[in-house]
Amino acid sequence: MLLQVPGVLTKAEVAQVRARIDSAEWADGNATSGSQSALAKVNLQLPEDSSAAREAGAFIREALTRNPLFMSAALPHTVYPPLFNRYGGGQAFGDHIDNALRFHRDTGVRIRTDLSATLFLAEPEDYDGGELVIEDTFGLHEVKLPAGDLILYPASSLHRVEPVTRGERVGSFFWIQSLVREDARRTLLFDMDLAIQKLAQGAGQADPAIVSLTGAYHNLLRMWSEL
Ligand code: NI
């Protein structure tokens, strides 16, 4: 599933995060790469143990837990502490697939990356290029979203960031270990949850058919989730 989650941060919150990270010291982006993707990656990254990354990351994780669309689609078990990068002056990140496992030294967080997420922290009109291109079974998808919006996609997908030829692309990226490992199952639960919510708006939550469907949703979640 490829899903856009609008308004994870408000514009004011984006400005707050940008103020915190823009003034921090940035480093070569290859610090978090595997040896193969290091060859493809040219950008700047905020060191993951810096206080700016920690604070801005905690702020984003907090915003995610308040977002019902994100929670329903990702069914997060653990969200990796968000990282931050910036691309300008022709910088890019060539085709790669993210590492399957991630270990965060500082916090001891250790996850299997089921989902990848990018939160856009610059407005699309402020830079040229920088599209996130994601390949799935339906073909190529070019993603460039307003600041504050997030894209969620299976971490198993091949993806790249196109060269940024004007201005600067600033973003946060991170991974999620989901309670439901398999994308097809997670997608089915998400579709079901959305449909139940729509039905409940019309008929009311006490409608016996909705009670039964809600029960079926939870019983599938119980069958498929891993804690
Ligand atoms: Ni990646």
Coordinates of C-alpha atoms and ligand atoms in Angstrom, one line a residue:
M1 CA 0.0 0.0 0.0
L2 CA 1.2 3.5 -0.9
L3 CA -0.7 6.0 1.2
Q4 CA -0.5 9.8 1.5
V5 CA -1.2 11.0 5.1
P6 CA -2.0 14.7 4.9
G7 CA -1.4 17.2 7.7
V8 CA 0.7 15.0 10.0
L9 CA 2.1 18.4 11.0
T10 CA 0.4 21.7 10.7
K11 CA 2.3 24.5 8.8
A12 CA 3.1 26.1 12.2
E13 CA 4.5 22.7 13.5
V14 CA 6.6 22.3 10.3
A15 CA 8.1 25.8 11.0
Q16 CA 8.8 24.8 14.5
V17 CA 10.6 21.6 13.4
R18 CA 12.5 23.4 10.7
A19 CA 13.7 26.1 13.2
R20 CA 15.0 23.3 15.5
I21 CA 16.8 21.3 12.8
D22 CA 18.0 24.1 10.4
S23 CA 20.3 25.6 13.0
A24 CA 21.9 22.2 13.9
E25 CA 25.0 20.8 12.5
W26 CA 24.5 18.4 9.6
A27 CA 26.8 15.6 8.4
D28 CA 27.4 13.4 5.4
G29 CA 24.3 11.3 4.8
N30 CA 26.1 8.0 4.5
A31 CA 26.2 7.6 8.2
T32 CA 23.0 5.5 8.2
S33 CA 23.5 3.7 4.9
G34 CA 24.3 0.0 4.2
S35 CA 27.5 -0.4 2.1
Q36 CA 25.5 -0.7 -1.2
S37 CA 23.2 2.3 -0.8
A38 CA 26.2 4.4 0.4
L39 CA 27.3 4.4 -3.2
A40 CA 24.0 5.8 -4.4
K41 CA 23.4 8.4 -1.7
V42 CA 24.6 12.0 -1.8
N43 CA 22.9 14.3 0.8
L44 CA 23.2 15.7 4.2
Q45 CA 21.8 14.2 7.4
L46 CA 21.3 15.3 10.9
P47 CA 23.4 12.9 13.2
E48 CA 20.9 10.6 14.8
D49 CA 22.3 11.2 18.3
S50 CA 22.1 15.0 18.1
S51 CA 19.7 16.8 20.4
A52 CA 18.1 18.5 17.4
A53 CA 17.3 15.1 15.8
R54 CA 16.1 13.7 19.2
E55 CA 13.8 16.6 20.0
A56 CA 12.3 17.0 16.5
G57 CA 12.0 13.3 16.2
A58 CA 10.1 12.9 19.4
F59 CA 7.8 15.8 18.3
I60 CA 7.0 13.9 15.1
R61 CA 6.4 10.6 16.8
E62 CA 4.0 12.3 19.1
A63 CA 2.1 13.8 16.1
L64 CA 1.9 10.4 14.5
T65 CA 0.2 8.8 17.5
R66 CA -2.5 11.5 17.2
N67 CA -3.1 10.8 13.6
P68 CA -6.0 8.2 13.1
L69 CA -5.2 7.6 9.4
F70 CA -1.5 6.8 10.1
M71 CA -2.5 4.6 13.1
S72 CA -5.1 2.7 11.1
A73 CA -2.9 2.2 8.0
A74 CA 0.5 1.4 9.7
L75 CA -0.8 -0.4 12.8
P76 CA 2.5 0.5 14.4
H77 CA 4.3 -1.8 16.8
T78 CA 7.4 0.4 16.9
V79 CA 8.3 3.7 15.1
Y80 CA 12.0 4.1 14.6
P81 CA 13.3 7.5 15.9
P82 CA 12.8 9.8 12.9
L83 CA 15.9 10.9 10.9
F84 CA 16.3 14.1 8.9
N85 CA 18.0 14.8 5.6
R86 CA 18.4 17.6 3.1
Y87 CA 19.2 17.6 -0.6
G88 CA 20.4 20.6 -2.7
G89 CA 22.7 21.4 -5.6
G90 CA 22.1 18.3 -7.6
Q91 CA 22.1 15.9 -4.7
A92 CA 20.2 12.7 -5.0
F93 CA 19.7 9.1 -3.7
G94 CA 19.7 6.4 -6.4
D95 CA 17.6 3.3 -6.6
H96 CA 17.8 1.1 -3.4
I97 CA 15.7 -1.0 -1.0
D98 CA 16.0 0.0 2.7
N99 CA 17.7 -2.4 5.1
A100 CA 15.4 -5.0 6.6
L101 CA 16.6 -4.4 10.2
R102 CA 17.5 -1.3 12.0
F103 CA 19.2 -0.8 15.3
H104 CA 19.2 2.6 17.0
R105 CA 22.3 2.8 19.2
D106 CA 21.1 5.7 21.4
T107 CA 17.7 4.3 22.4
G108 CA 18.3 0.6 21.8
V109 CA 15.2 0.5 19.5
R110 CA 15.6 -2.5 17.2
I111 CA 13.0 -3.1 14.5
R112 CA 12.2 -5.0 11.4
T113 CA 11.3 -2.4 8.8
D114 CA 7.9 -3.3 7.4
L115 CA 7.0 0.3 6.3
S116 CA 9.1 3.2 5.2
A117 CA 7.8 6.8 5.7
T118 CA 8.9 10.2 4.4
L119 CA 7.5 13.4 6.0
F120 CA 8.0 16.4 3.8
L121 CA 9.4 19.5 5.5
A122 CA 9.8 21.9 2.6
E123 CA 7.1 23.1 0.2
P124 CA 7.2 21.6 -3.3
E125 CA 7.4 25.1 -4.9
D126 CA 10.6 25.8 -3.0
Y127 CA 12.7 23.2 -4.9
D128 CA 12.9 21.5 -8.3
G129 CA 13.4 17.8 -8.6
G130 CA 13.6 15.8 -5.4
E131 CA 10.6 13.5 -6.2
L132 CA 10.5 10.3 -4.2
V133 CA 10.1 7.7 -6.9
I134 CA 8.6 4.4 -5.6
E135 CA 8.3 1.3 -7.7
D136 CA 5.6 -1.3 -6.9
T137 CA 3.6 -3.9 -8.9
F138 CA 1.5 -1.1 -10.4
G139 CA 4.6 0.7 -11.8
L140 CA 6.4 3.9 -10.8
H141 CA 5.0 6.5 -8.5
E142 CA 6.4 10.0 -8.2
V143 CA 5.8 11.6 -4.9
K144 CA 6.3 15.2 -3.9
L145 CA 4.0 16.4 -1.1
P146 CA 3.2 19.7 0.7
A147 CA 5.2 20.3 3.9
G148 CA 3.6 18.5 6.8
D149 CA 2.3 15.6 4.6
L150 CA 3.7 12.0 4.9
I151 CA 4.0 9.1 2.4
L152 CA 3.8 5.6 3.7
Y153 CA 5.0 2.7 1.6
P154 CA 6.2 -0.9 2.0
A155 CA 9.8 -0.9 3.0
S156 CA 10.3 -3.8 0.5
S157 CA 9.9 -1.3 -2.4
L158 CA 12.6 -0.1 -4.7
H159 CA 12.8 3.7 -4.5
R160 CA 15.0 6.7 -5.1
V161 CA 15.1 10.5 -4.7
E162 CA 15.6 12.4 -7.9
P163 CA 18.3 15.1 -8.1
V164 CA 17.4 18.4 -6.5
T165 CA 18.3 21.1 -9.1
R166 CA 17.0 24.2 -7.3
G167 CA 16.4 25.1 -3.7
E168 CA 16.5 22.5 -0.9
R169 CA 14.4 19.4 -0.2
V170 CA 14.2 18.9 3.6
G171 CA 12.5 15.9 5.0
S172 CA 12.2 13.4 7.8
F173 CA 12.4 9.7 7.1
F174 CA 11.9 6.7 9.3
W175 CA 10.7 3.1 9.4
I176 CA 7.9 1.3 11.2
Q177 CA 7.6 -2.2 12.5
S178 CA 3.9 -3.0 12.1
L179 CA 1.8 -5.3 14.3
V180 CA 0.8 -6.9 11.0
R181 CA 3.9 -7.8 9.1
E182 CA 2.4 -8.6 5.7
D183 CA 1.4 -5.7 3.5
A184 CA -1.6 -7.5 1.9
R185 CA -3.1 -8.3 5.4
R186 CA -2.5 -4.8 6.7
T187 CA -4.1 -3.3 3.6
L188 CA -7.1 -5.4 4.0
L189 CA -7.5 -4.4 7.7
F190 CA -7.1 -0.8 6.7
D191 CA -9.8 -1.0 4.0
M192 CA -12.1 -2.7 6.4
D193 CA -11.5 -0.1 9.1
L194 CA -12.3 2.7 6.7
A195 CA -15.5 1.0 5.5
I196 CA -16.7 0.3 9.1
Q197 CA -16.1 4.0 10.1
K198 CA -18.1 5.2 7.1
L199 CA -21.0 2.8 7.8
A200 CA -21.0 3.8 11.5
Q201 CA -21.4 7.5 10.5
G202 CA -24.6 6.6 8.7
A203 CA -26.1 3.8 10.8
G204 CA -24.6 4.5 14.3
Q205 CA -22.1 2.3 16.1
A206 CA -24.8 0.2 17.9
D207 CA -26.2 -1.2 14.6
P208 CA -25.9 -5.0 15.0
A209 CA -24.3 -5.4 11.5
I210 CA -21.7 -2.8 12.4
V211 CA -21.0 -4.5 15.8
S212 CA -20.5 -7.7 13.9
L213 CA -18.2 -6.2 11.3
T214 CA -16.2 -4.4 14.0
G215 CA -15.9 -7.8 15.8
A216 CA -14.6 -9.4 12.6
Y217 CA -12.0 -6.6 12.2
H218 CA -10.7 -7.2 15.7
N219 CA -10.7 -11.0 15.3
L220 CA -8.6 -10.7 12.1
L221 CA -6.3 -8.3 13.9
R222 CA -6.0 -10.8 16.8
M223 CA -5.2 -13.6 14.3
W224 CA -2.6 -11.6 12.4
S225 CA -0.9 -9.3 14.9
E226 CA 2.5 -10.0 16.5
L227 CA 3.5 -8.2 19.6
Ligands
NI1 NI 15.4 4.6 1.3

